[in-house]
Coordinates of C-alpha atoms in Angstrom, one line a residue:
X25 CA 36.2 44.3 170.5
X26 CA 35.6 48.2 170.6
X27 CA 37.7 50.9 168.9
X28 CA 40.0 51.4 172.3
X29 CA 40.1 47.7 173.2
X30 CA 41.7 47.4 169.6
X31 CA 44.4 49.7 169.6
X32 CA 45.3 48.9 173.3
X33 CA 45.7 45.4 171.8
X34 CA 47.7 46.5 168.7
X35 CA 50.2 48.7 171.3
X36 CA 50.5 45.7 173.5
X37 CA 51.3 43.4 170.3
X38 CA 53.9 46.1 168.9
X39 CA 55.7 46.8 172.6
X40 CA 56.1 42.4 172.4
X41 CA 57.7 42.4 169.3
X42 CA 59.8 45.2 169.3
X43 CA 60.7 44.2 173.3
X44 CA 61.4 40.4 171.5
X45 CA 63.6 42.5 169.2
X46 CA 65.7 43.6 171.8
X47 CA 66.5 41.1 173.7
X48 CA 67.3 39.1 171.0
X49 CA 70.1 41.4 170.4
X50 CA 70.8 41.3 174.3
X51 CA 72.5 38.3 172.5
X52 CA 75.4 39.9 171.7
X53 CA 76.6 40.8 174.8
X54 CA 76.2 37.3 176.5
X55 CA 80.3 36.5 176.6
X56 CA 81.6 40.0 177.5
X57 CA 79.3 41.3 180.5
X58 CA 80.1 39.9 183.3
X59 CA 79.4 40.3 186.2
X60 CA 77.1 43.3 184.2
X61 CA 73.8 41.8 183.3
X62 CA 73.4 41.7 179.4
X63 CA 71.2 44.3 178.1
X64 CA 70.3 45.9 174.8
X65 CA 68.2 49.0 174.2
X66 CA 66.4 49.7 171.0
X67 CA 65.3 53.5 170.0
X68 CA 61.9 53.6 168.2
X69 CA 60.3 56.0 166.6
X70 CA 56.7 56.3 164.3
X71 CA 57.2 52.6 163.9
X72 CA 60.6 53.0 162.4
X73 CA 63.8 51.6 164.6
X74 CA 66.7 55.1 165.1
X75 CA 69.7 52.8 166.8
X76 CA 70.1 50.5 169.4
X77 CA 72.9 49.3 171.3
X78 CA 74.0 46.7 173.9
X79 CA 76.0 46.8 177.4
X80 CA 79.5 46.6 176.7
X81 CA 82.1 44.7 179.2
X82 CA 82.4 45.9 183.4
X83 CA 83.2 49.4 183.0
X84 CA 82.2 50.1 179.6
X85 CA 78.8 52.0 177.8
X86 CA 75.9 50.5 179.0
X87 CA 73.1 49.5 176.3
X88 CA 71.1 53.3 176.6
X89 CA 74.5 54.9 176.4
X90 CA 75.8 52.9 173.3
X91 CA 71.8 53.1 171.4
X92 CA 72.0 57.1 172.0
X93 CA 75.3 56.9 170.6
X94 CA 74.4 55.4 167.6
X95 CA 71.9 57.9 167.2
X96 CA 74.0 60.9 167.7
X97 CA 76.4 59.7 165.6
X98 CA 73.5 58.9 162.8
X99 CA 71.8 62.6 163.3
X100 CA 68.4 62.0 164.7
X101 CA 66.5 62.7 166.9
X102 CA 64.9 61.1 169.5
X103 CA 62.7 63.4 171.5
X104 CA 59.4 61.9 171.5
X105 CA 60.4 57.9 170.7
X106 CA 59.9 55.3 172.6
X107 CA 62.7 53.5 174.0
X108 CA 62.8 49.2 174.1
X109 CA 64.9 48.2 177.4
X110 CA 65.2 45.0 178.2
X111 CA 66.4 45.9 182.0
X112 CA 65.5 49.1 184.5
X113 CA 67.7 51.5 183.4
X114 CA 70.0 51.8 186.0
X115 CA 69.6 54.7 188.9
X116 CA 73.3 54.9 190.7
X117 CA 76.3 55.7 190.6
X118 CA 78.3 52.6 189.6
X119 CA 81.3 51.5 186.7
X120 CA 79.0 54.1 185.1
X121 CA 76.9 57.3 185.4
X122 CA 73.3 56.7 186.1
X123 CA 71.6 55.1 182.1
X124 CA 67.4 56.7 184.0
X125 CA 69.5 60.4 184.0
X126 CA 70.6 60.1 180.7
X127 CA 67.0 58.7 179.0
X128 CA 65.3 62.0 181.3
X129 CA 67.9 64.2 179.6
X130 CA 66.8 62.4 176.1
X131 CA 63.2 63.2 176.7
X132 CA 61.3 60.2 175.3
X133 CA 57.8 60.1 175.3
X134 CA 58.0 56.7 176.8
X135 CA 60.2 53.9 177.7
X136 CA 59.7 49.7 177.8
X137 CA 61.1 47.9 181.0
X138 CA 61.7 44.6 180.1
X139 CA 62.1 43.4 183.7
X140 CA 62.4 45.4 186.5
X141 CA 66.4 45.7 188.0
X142 CA 67.1 43.0 191.0
X143 CA 69.8 45.4 192.5
X144 CA 69.1 46.7 195.6
X145 CA 71.3 49.7 194.5
X146 CA 68.1 50.4 191.4
X147 CA 65.1 48.7 192.8
X148 CA 62.2 50.3 191.4
X149 CA 64.6 53.3 191.5
X150 CA 65.2 54.1 187.4
X151 CA 61.1 53.3 186.8
X152 CA 60.5 55.6 189.3
X153 CA 62.8 58.9 188.2
X154 CA 61.8 58.1 184.5
X155 CA 57.8 58.9 185.9
X156 CA 59.2 61.8 187.9
X157 CA 60.4 63.2 184.9
X158 CA 56.8 62.3 183.4
X159 CA 57.3 60.0 181.1
X160 CA 55.3 56.8 180.4
X161 CA 56.7 53.6 181.4
X162 CA 55.3 50.4 180.5
X163 CA 56.7 47.4 182.6
X164 CA 57.0 43.6 182.7
X165 CA 56.8 43.3 178.7
X166 CA 58.2 39.6 177.9
X167 CA 59.5 39.4 181.1
X168 CA 60.5 35.5 181.0
X169 CA 62.2 35.6 178.5
X170 CA 64.4 38.6 179.3
X171 CA 65.4 36.4 182.8
X172 CA 66.3 34.2 180.1
X173 CA 69.6 35.7 179.0
X174 CA 70.3 37.0 182.4
X175 CA 69.5 34.2 185.2
X176 CA 72.7 34.4 187.4
X177 CA 72.8 38.1 187.8
X178 CA 69.0 38.0 189.1
X179 CA 69.9 34.7 191.3
X180 CA 73.5 36.5 192.8
X181 CA 71.2 39.7 193.3
X182 CA 68.4 38.0 195.4
X183 CA 69.6 35.3 196.8
X184 CA 73.6 35.9 196.2
X185 CA 75.2 32.8 194.6
X186 CA 74.9 32.2 191.0
X187 CA 72.7 30.2 188.8
X188 CA 74.4 26.8 188.3
X189 CA 74.0 24.4 185.4
X190 CA 75.2 20.7 185.5
X191 CA 76.7 19.9 181.9
X192 CA 77.0 15.9 180.6
X193 CA 76.9 14.3 177.6
X194 CA 75.5 10.4 177.3
X195 CA 74.1 7.9 176.1
X196 CA 70.7 7.1 175.6
X197 CA 70.9 5.1 178.2
X198 CA 72.8 7.3 180.8
X199 CA 76.2 6.9 180.4
X200 CA 78.9 9.3 179.8
X201 CA 82.0 7.0 179.3
X202 CA 82.5 3.3 178.9
X203 CA 83.9 1.2 181.9
X204 CA 87.0 1.9 181.1
X205 CA 86.8 5.6 181.2
X206 CA 87.1 6.5 177.3
X207 CA 84.8 8.7 176.5
X208 CA 85.5 10.6 173.2
X209 CA 83.2 11.1 171.4
X210 CA 80.1 10.4 172.9
X211 CA 78.3 13.3 170.9
X212 CA 79.0 15.2 167.9
X213 CA 81.2 17.8 166.9
X214 CA 78.0 20.3 167.1
X215 CA 76.8 19.2 170.7
X216 CA 80.7 19.8 171.7
X217 CA 80.5 22.8 169.5
X218 CA 77.0 24.0 171.4
X219 CA 79.3 23.1 174.7
X220 CA 81.6 25.8 174.2
X221 CA 79.0 28.0 174.2
X222 CA 77.7 27.4 177.8
X223 CA 81.3 27.4 179.0
X224 CA 81.5 30.9 176.8
X225 CA 78.6 32.6 179.0
X226 CA 79.5 31.6 182.3
X227 CA 81.6 33.3 184.4
X228 CA 83.0 30.1 186.2
X229 CA 83.6 26.3 185.0
X230 CA 83.9 24.2 187.5
X231 CA 85.2 20.3 187.9
X232 CA 85.9 18.3 190.3
X233 CA 90.1 16.5 191.0
X234 CA 89.0 13.0 189.7
X235 CA 87.8 14.4 186.1
X236 CA 91.1 16.3 186.5
X237 CA 93.4 13.1 186.6
X238 CA 91.2 11.5 184.7
X239 CA 90.7 13.6 181.5
X240 CA 93.8 16.3 182.1
X241 CA 91.2 18.6 180.5
X242 CA 92.2 22.7 179.3
X243 CA 88.6 23.6 180.8
X244 CA 89.2 26.9 178.5
X245 CA 86.7 27.7 175.5
X246 CA 87.8 27.0 172.1
X247 CA 84.7 25.9 169.4
X248 CA 83.3 29.6 169.8
X249 CA 84.7 32.8 169.7
X250 CA 85.0 34.8 173.0
X251 CA 87.4 38.0 173.8
X252 CA 87.1 36.7 178.0
X253 CA 87.8 33.3 178.9
X254 CA 85.9 32.0 182.1
X255 CA 87.3 31.3 185.8
X256 CA 88.5 27.7 186.5
X257 CA 87.4 26.5 189.5
X258 CA 88.0 23.5 191.3
X259 CA 87.0 21.3 193.9
X260 CA 90.2 19.4 195.8
X261 CA 88.7 18.6 198.9
X262 CA 92.7 17.2 200.1
X263 CA 94.8 19.9 197.3
X264 CA 96.3 16.5 195.1
X265 CA 96.3 18.2 192.4
X266 CA 99.2 17.8 190.1
X267 CA 101.4 21.3 189.0
X268 CA 101.3 19.8 185.7
X269 CA 98.2 19.7 184.7
X270 CA 97.0 21.6 181.3
X271 CA 93.9 23.6 183.7
X272 CA 97.3 25.4 185.4
X273 CA 98.2 27.3 182.1
X274 CA 98.3 30.3 184.3
X275 CA 94.6 32.0 183.2
X276 CA 92.2 32.8 186.4
X277 CA 92.3 29.5 188.7
X278 CA 90.1 28.9 191.5
X279 CA 91.0 25.8 193.7
X280 CA 88.9 25.1 196.7
X281 CA 90.1 22.2 199.0
X282 CA 89.7 22.2 203.2
X283 CA 93.3 21.0 203.5
X284 CA 95.2 24.5 204.4
X285 CA 98.8 23.7 202.8
X286 CA 100.6 27.0 202.1
X287 CA 103.6 25.7 200.7
X288 CA 101.4 24.4 197.9
X289 CA 99.2 26.8 197.9
X290 CA 102.2 29.7 197.1
X291 CA 103.5 27.1 193.8
X292 CA 100.0 27.6 192.8
X293 CA 99.9 31.1 193.2
X294 CA 102.8 31.0 191.0
X295 CA 100.4 29.6 188.3
X296 CA 97.8 32.1 188.6
X297 CA 95.8 29.7 190.4
X298 CA 94.1 30.9 193.9
X299 CA 94.0 28.4 196.9
X300 CA 90.4 28.7 198.8
X301 CA 90.1 27.4 202.1
X302 CA 86.7 25.8 202.5
X303 CA 85.0 24.2 205.5
X304 CA 84.0 20.4 205.0
X305 CA 80.8 19.0 204.7
X306 CA 79.9 15.2 204.4
X307 CA 83.3 14.3 203.8
X308 CA 84.8 16.2 201.2
X309 CA 84.4 20.4 200.6
X310 CA 81.2 22.3 201.5
X311 CA 79.6 23.4 198.4
X312 CA 77.3 25.5 199.6
X313 CA 79.7 27.5 200.8
X314 CA 81.8 27.6 197.7
X315 CA 78.1 28.9 196.0
X316 CA 78.3 31.7 198.7
X317 CA 81.5 32.5 198.2
X318 CA 81.5 32.7 194.7
X319 CA 78.8 35.0 194.8
X320 CA 80.0 37.2 196.9
X321 CA 83.1 37.1 194.5
X322 CA 80.1 38.7 191.7
X323 CA 79.7 35.3 190.3
X324 CA 76.6 34.8 187.9
X325 CA 76.7 31.6 186.7
X326 CA 78.5 28.1 186.9
X327 CA 79.0 25.9 184.4
X328 CA 79.8 22.1 186.0
X329 CA 81.6 19.9 183.6
X330 CA 82.4 17.0 186.4
X331 CA 82.3 13.6 186.8
X332 CA 79.8 11.6 188.4
X333 CA 80.9 12.3 191.6
X334 CA 81.0 15.8 191.9
X335 CA 77.3 15.8 190.1
X336 CA 76.0 13.9 192.4
X337 CA 77.1 15.8 195.3
X338 CA 76.1 19.2 194.2
X339 CA 73.0 17.9 193.5
X340 CA 72.6 16.2 197.1
X341 CA 73.7 19.7 198.2
X342 CA 71.1 22.0 196.1
X343 CA 73.0 23.6 194.6
X344 CA 72.1 22.8 191.1
X345 CA 69.6 25.0 189.0
X346 CA 69.5 23.2 185.4
X347 CA 70.1 20.5 183.9
X348 CA 72.1 20.9 180.9
X349 CA 72.2 17.0 179.0
X350 CA 73.3 15.7 175.5
X351 CA 71.8 12.5 174.6
X352 CA 73.9 10.8 171.4
X353 CA 71.6 8.4 169.9
X354 CA 74.0 5.2 171.2
X355 CA 73.7 2.2 173.7
X356 CA 76.8 2.4 175.8
X357 CA 75.5 -0.8 178.4
X358 CA 77.1 -0.4 181.8
X359 CA 79.8 2.4 182.4
X360 CA 80.0 5.8 183.9
X361 CA 76.4 7.6 184.5
X362 CA 75.8 11.2 184.8
X363 CA 75.1 11.8 188.5
X364 CA 76.4 9.3 191.4
X365 CA 73.6 9.3 194.7
X366 CA 72.2 8.0 197.2
X367 CA 70.1 4.8 196.7
X368 CA 66.8 5.9 197.1
X369 CA 63.5 3.8 198.5
X370 CA 60.1 6.1 197.1
X371 CA 59.9 8.2 194.5
X372 CA 59.2 11.1 195.9
X373 CA 62.3 11.1 197.1
X374 CA 63.4 12.0 193.7
X375 CA 65.1 15.1 192.1
X376 CA 62.1 16.4 190.2
X377 CA 63.1 19.1 187.1
X378 CA 61.3 20.5 184.5
X379 CA 61.8 20.1 180.9
X380 CA 61.7 23.7 179.8
X381 CA 64.0 22.5 176.0
X382 CA 64.6 20.2 173.7
X383 CA 66.8 21.1 170.3
X384 CA 68.3 18.6 167.9
X385 CA 72.1 19.4 167.4
X386 CA 73.2 17.4 164.2
X387 CA 72.6 13.6 165.5
X388 CA 71.9 14.4 169.0
X389 CA 69.6 16.0 171.0
X390 CA 70.4 18.9 173.6
X391 CA 67.9 18.7 176.9
X392 CA 67.3 21.1 179.6
X393 CA 65.7 21.2 182.1
X394 CA 65.0 23.6 185.4
X395 CA 64.1 23.4 189.5
X396 CA 60.8 24.9 188.6
X397 CA 60.5 27.0 191.9
X398 CA 63.6 28.7 192.0
X399 CA 62.6 29.5 187.8
X400 CA 59.5 31.2 189.5
X401 CA 61.3 32.7 192.4
X402 CA 63.5 34.5 189.6
X403 CA 60.7 35.6 187.8
X404 CA 58.6 36.5 190.8
X405 CA 61.8 39.1 191.7
X406 CA 62.0 40.9 188.0
X407 CA 58.0 41.7 188.3
X408 CA 57.1 38.8 186.0
X409 CA 53.5 37.2 185.8

C-alpha cells in the first residue's frame, strides 16, 4: 500500500473509533428521548476529545447543542474540529432550532455522520447544508451499529409503524409456565432485570387481556433507573378488563378493543386509560391497524409481554420484527408454550428469523433474532451498505 492509501486507512480507522465511542455514549439517552431518536455528538480536535453531548428529553437540546455548550463551558475553541454525530444533524425547526445551523456557526473542518436521518423533514438536507457552508462531511460510518440504537425511530419514519419485539422467558423445551400457569420464576434475577431494561427503552409495553387476568401485572419498569415510564397497552377484544387491575394505577394506558362501550370507557378514562376502538380481524382486534395507530401517535418501539395467544397472533399478522428470548437451563415438560400458531404442513411455511446476538445472563441465556429483510430495509433507508 502506498503512503496515500495508508493515510486514508488510518483516517478511516480513527473515524470508526471515534464514532463507536459516540454510539456507546448515545446509550445514555436510551430511556429519555422518545419520540425523538437517541443521538450523541463528540467534538474532536488534533486527536483529543474536547466535548461531548447526548440528546435530552423531547423539547430539550439535541446532542450537537449539548456538546457545543460543554465546549463553551470549558472555554475551548471548536473551530476547525471534527464533529462525530450518530445521526445526520436536523435541518428543520421542530421543538428546537436546526442543529445543522448550529454546526455551521461553529465552523468545524469536518462532520462525520453515522447514518442519514430518514425523517422526510431532514432526509439529506442537513448534510447538504453543511456541505454548502464548505464543511467536509463523511457519511455512513458505523451505520449498522448506530441503527441498532434507533430501529424504532427509523421504522416509524420509513414505514409508519414501530419496531416491535416479543419478549419471552422459557425453559429449554420452550415452556413459559407449567400447565397450572405457575411461571415465577423460570429465569433468574439477572434475566429479569435485563427484561426491565427492554421495557424502559420502549415507548409502549403491550400485553393481552389473558395475561392481565392470569398474572395481574403492573407492566411498569422497576429494576432499572429511569425518569420515564413507557405507556401501557392492552389488547382486549371485548373490553372485559377488570377496572381494579393493578396496571390501571393512574399511569397512561391504551386499551385496544372492538367493543364500543361508552360507559365503561368513561370510567376507565378516570384511571387515565384511553379506550381505542379498532376494526376487527380474524375474531380479534386488527393488530396491523393497532401498529399503524401507534406509529401515528409517535411510538418508536413496542415491547410485548403477552401470552402464547397474543404472541402467535402478532407473529401471524406480520407485526413482529424481533424476538427477545430468555432461556433457562431447565426442562418443564408439557406446559404453556411461547407462541400459539396454526399448524404448518411444510417447513416452507415456517416464520424464519435470524439470530444476531447470544448473551449469558447469569445462569440463563438471552437470544435475539430478527427478520433479516426488515433490518436490511431500515439499513438501506439510513445509508447503510
